[in-house]
Amino acid sequence: MKQLRTIVAANQMWWGEPLVNLSIDSEIVFEWWYGTKKLTVYILGNTAEYIKVWGTDIDNEMEDGTSSSLAELTALWKWLVS
């Protein structure tokens, strides 16, 4: 998270403190909202899974996946703030 904040600041992108939770499976969950978009990142060990949401249609306006590098997490952030 510290590295992501550093990249966001260096690129002068919007930053908002996330809502932080702990899932039933002991994952650390970070959630951000920006306009009509929502990004949720689940962290367990060295694994990061995400859900991108930009509408209510789960077939056409949501996407999930895994992120294994800081570059991929940065790309998710750029999607959120675009």
mmCIF file of C-alpha atoms in Angstrom:
data_model
loop_
_atom_site.group_PDB
_atom_site.id
_atom_site.type_symbol
_atom_site.label_atom_id
_atom_site.label_comp_id
_atom_site.label_asym_id
_atom_site.label_seq_id
_atom_site.Cartn_x
_atom_site.Cartn_y
_atom_site.Cartn_z
ATOM 1 C CA MET A 1 0.000 0.000 0.000
ATOM 2 C CA LYS A 2 2.866 2.341 0.788
ATOM 3 C CA GLN A 3 4.349 1.775 -2.690
ATOM 4 C CA LEU A 4 0.975 2.434 -4.330
ATOM 5 C CA ARG A 5 0.622 5.722 -2.432
ATOM 6 C CA THR A 6 4.115 6.722 -3.560
ATOM 7 C CA ILE A 7 3.252 6.052 -7.223
ATOM 8 C CA VAL A 8 -0.068 7.875 -6.921
ATOM 9 C CA ALA A 9 1.667 10.916 -5.413
ATOM 10 C CA ALA A 10 4.474 10.877 -8.002
ATOM 11 C CA ASN A 11 1.885 10.873 -10.815
ATOM 12 C CA GLN A 12 -0.292 13.483 -9.046
ATOM 13 C CA MET A 13 -3.340 11.239 -9.118
ATOM 14 C CA TRP A 14 -6.288 11.400 -6.756
ATOM 15 C CA TRP A 15 -5.859 9.492 -3.504
ATOM 16 C CA GLY A 16 -8.551 8.647 -0.989
ATOM 17 C CA GLU A 17 -8.075 6.646 2.164
ATOM 18 C CA PRO A 18 -9.669 3.222 1.662
ATOM 19 C CA LEU A 19 -12.302 1.540 3.725
ATOM 20 C CA VAL A 20 -10.347 -1.302 5.368
ATOM 21 C CA ASN A 21 -11.928 -4.547 6.516
ATOM 22 C CA LEU A 22 -10.996 -8.119 7.302
ATOM 23 C CA SER A 23 -12.826 -10.862 5.392
ATOM 24 C CA ILE A 24 -14.096 -14.138 6.804
ATOM 25 C CA ASP A 25 -11.057 -15.804 5.181
ATOM 26 C CA SER A 26 -8.655 -13.400 7.001
ATOM 27 C CA GLU A 27 -8.004 -11.365 3.835
ATOM 28 C CA ILE A 28 -7.318 -7.668 4.278
ATOM 29 C CA VAL A 29 -9.892 -5.841 2.158
ATOM 30 C CA PHE A 30 -9.362 -2.320 0.777
ATOM 31 C CA GLU A 31 -12.237 -0.482 -0.937
ATOM 32 C CA TRP A 32 -12.194 2.800 -2.824
ATOM 33 C CA TRP A 33 -14.979 4.706 -4.592
ATOM 34 C CA TYR A 34 -14.324 7.335 -7.232
ATOM 35 C CA GLY A 35 -17.314 8.768 -9.057
ATOM 36 C CA THR A 36 -19.349 5.808 -10.297
ATOM 37 C CA LYS A 37 -16.453 3.346 -9.968
ATOM 38 C CA LYS A 38 -15.478 1.071 -7.105
ATOM 39 C CA LEU A 39 -12.254 -0.880 -6.662
ATOM 40 C CA THR A 40 -11.978 -3.615 -4.036
ATOM 41 C CA VAL A 41 -8.644 -5.326 -3.395
ATOM 42 C CA TYR A 42 -8.323 -8.468 -1.271
ATOM 43 C CA ILE A 43 -4.853 -9.214 0.127
ATOM 44 C CA LEU A 44 -3.856 -12.586 1.556
ATOM 45 C CA GLY A 45 -0.135 -13.237 1.872
ATOM 46 C CA ASN A 46 1.505 -12.220 -1.411
ATOM 47 C CA THR A 47 -1.718 -12.529 -3.397
ATOM 48 C CA ALA A 48 -3.937 -9.613 -4.418
ATOM 49 C CA GLU A 49 -7.343 -10.216 -5.972
ATOM 50 C CA TYR A 50 -9.566 -7.402 -7.142
ATOM 51 C CA ILE A 51 -13.079 -6.536 -8.217
ATOM 52 C CA LYS A 52 -13.725 -3.514 -10.450
ATOM 53 C CA VAL A 53 -17.294 -2.218 -10.511
ATOM 54 C CA TRP A 54 -18.687 0.551 -12.724
ATOM 55 C CA GLY A 55 -22.405 -0.303 -12.723
ATOM 56 C CA THR A 56 -25.028 -2.711 -11.456
ATOM 57 C CA ASP A 57 -24.973 -5.264 -14.288
ATOM 58 C CA ILE A 58 -22.719 -8.040 -12.955
ATOM 59 C CA ASP A 59 -22.236 -9.530 -16.432
ATOM 60 C CA ASN A 60 -21.207 -6.324 -18.204
ATOM 61 C CA GLU A 61 -20.150 -3.779 -15.581
ATOM 62 C CA MET A 62 -17.931 -5.761 -13.209
ATOM 63 C CA GLU A 63 -14.579 -7.487 -13.607
ATOM 64 C CA ASP A 64 -12.451 -9.548 -11.257
ATOM 65 C CA GLY A 65 -8.936 -10.888 -11.400
ATOM 66 C CA THR A 66 -5.600 -11.145 -9.673
ATOM 67 C CA SER A 67 -2.777 -8.675 -9.472
ATOM 68 C CA SER A 68 0.717 -9.988 -8.877
ATOM 69 C CA SER A 69 2.787 -6.848 -9.373
ATOM 70 C CA LEU A 70 2.838 -3.216 -8.367
ATOM 71 C CA ALA A 71 2.525 -2.295 -12.064
ATOM 72 C CA GLU A 72 -0.771 -4.197 -12.303
ATOM 73 C CA LEU A 73 -2.074 -2.561 -9.125
ATOM 74 C CA THR A 74 -1.063 0.824 -10.514
ATOM 75 C CA ALA A 75 -3.009 0.068 -13.720
ATOM 76 C CA LEU A 76 -6.067 -0.724 -11.589
ATOM 77 C CA TRP A 77 -5.666 2.613 -9.831
ATOM 78 C CA LYS A 78 -5.417 4.439 -13.153
ATOM 79 C CA TRP A 79 -8.654 2.720 -14.225
ATOM 80 C CA LEU A 80 -10.346 3.859 -11.012
ATOM 81 C CA VAL A 81 -9.405 7.526 -11.389
ATOM 82 C CA SER A 82 -9.913 7.785 -15.154
#
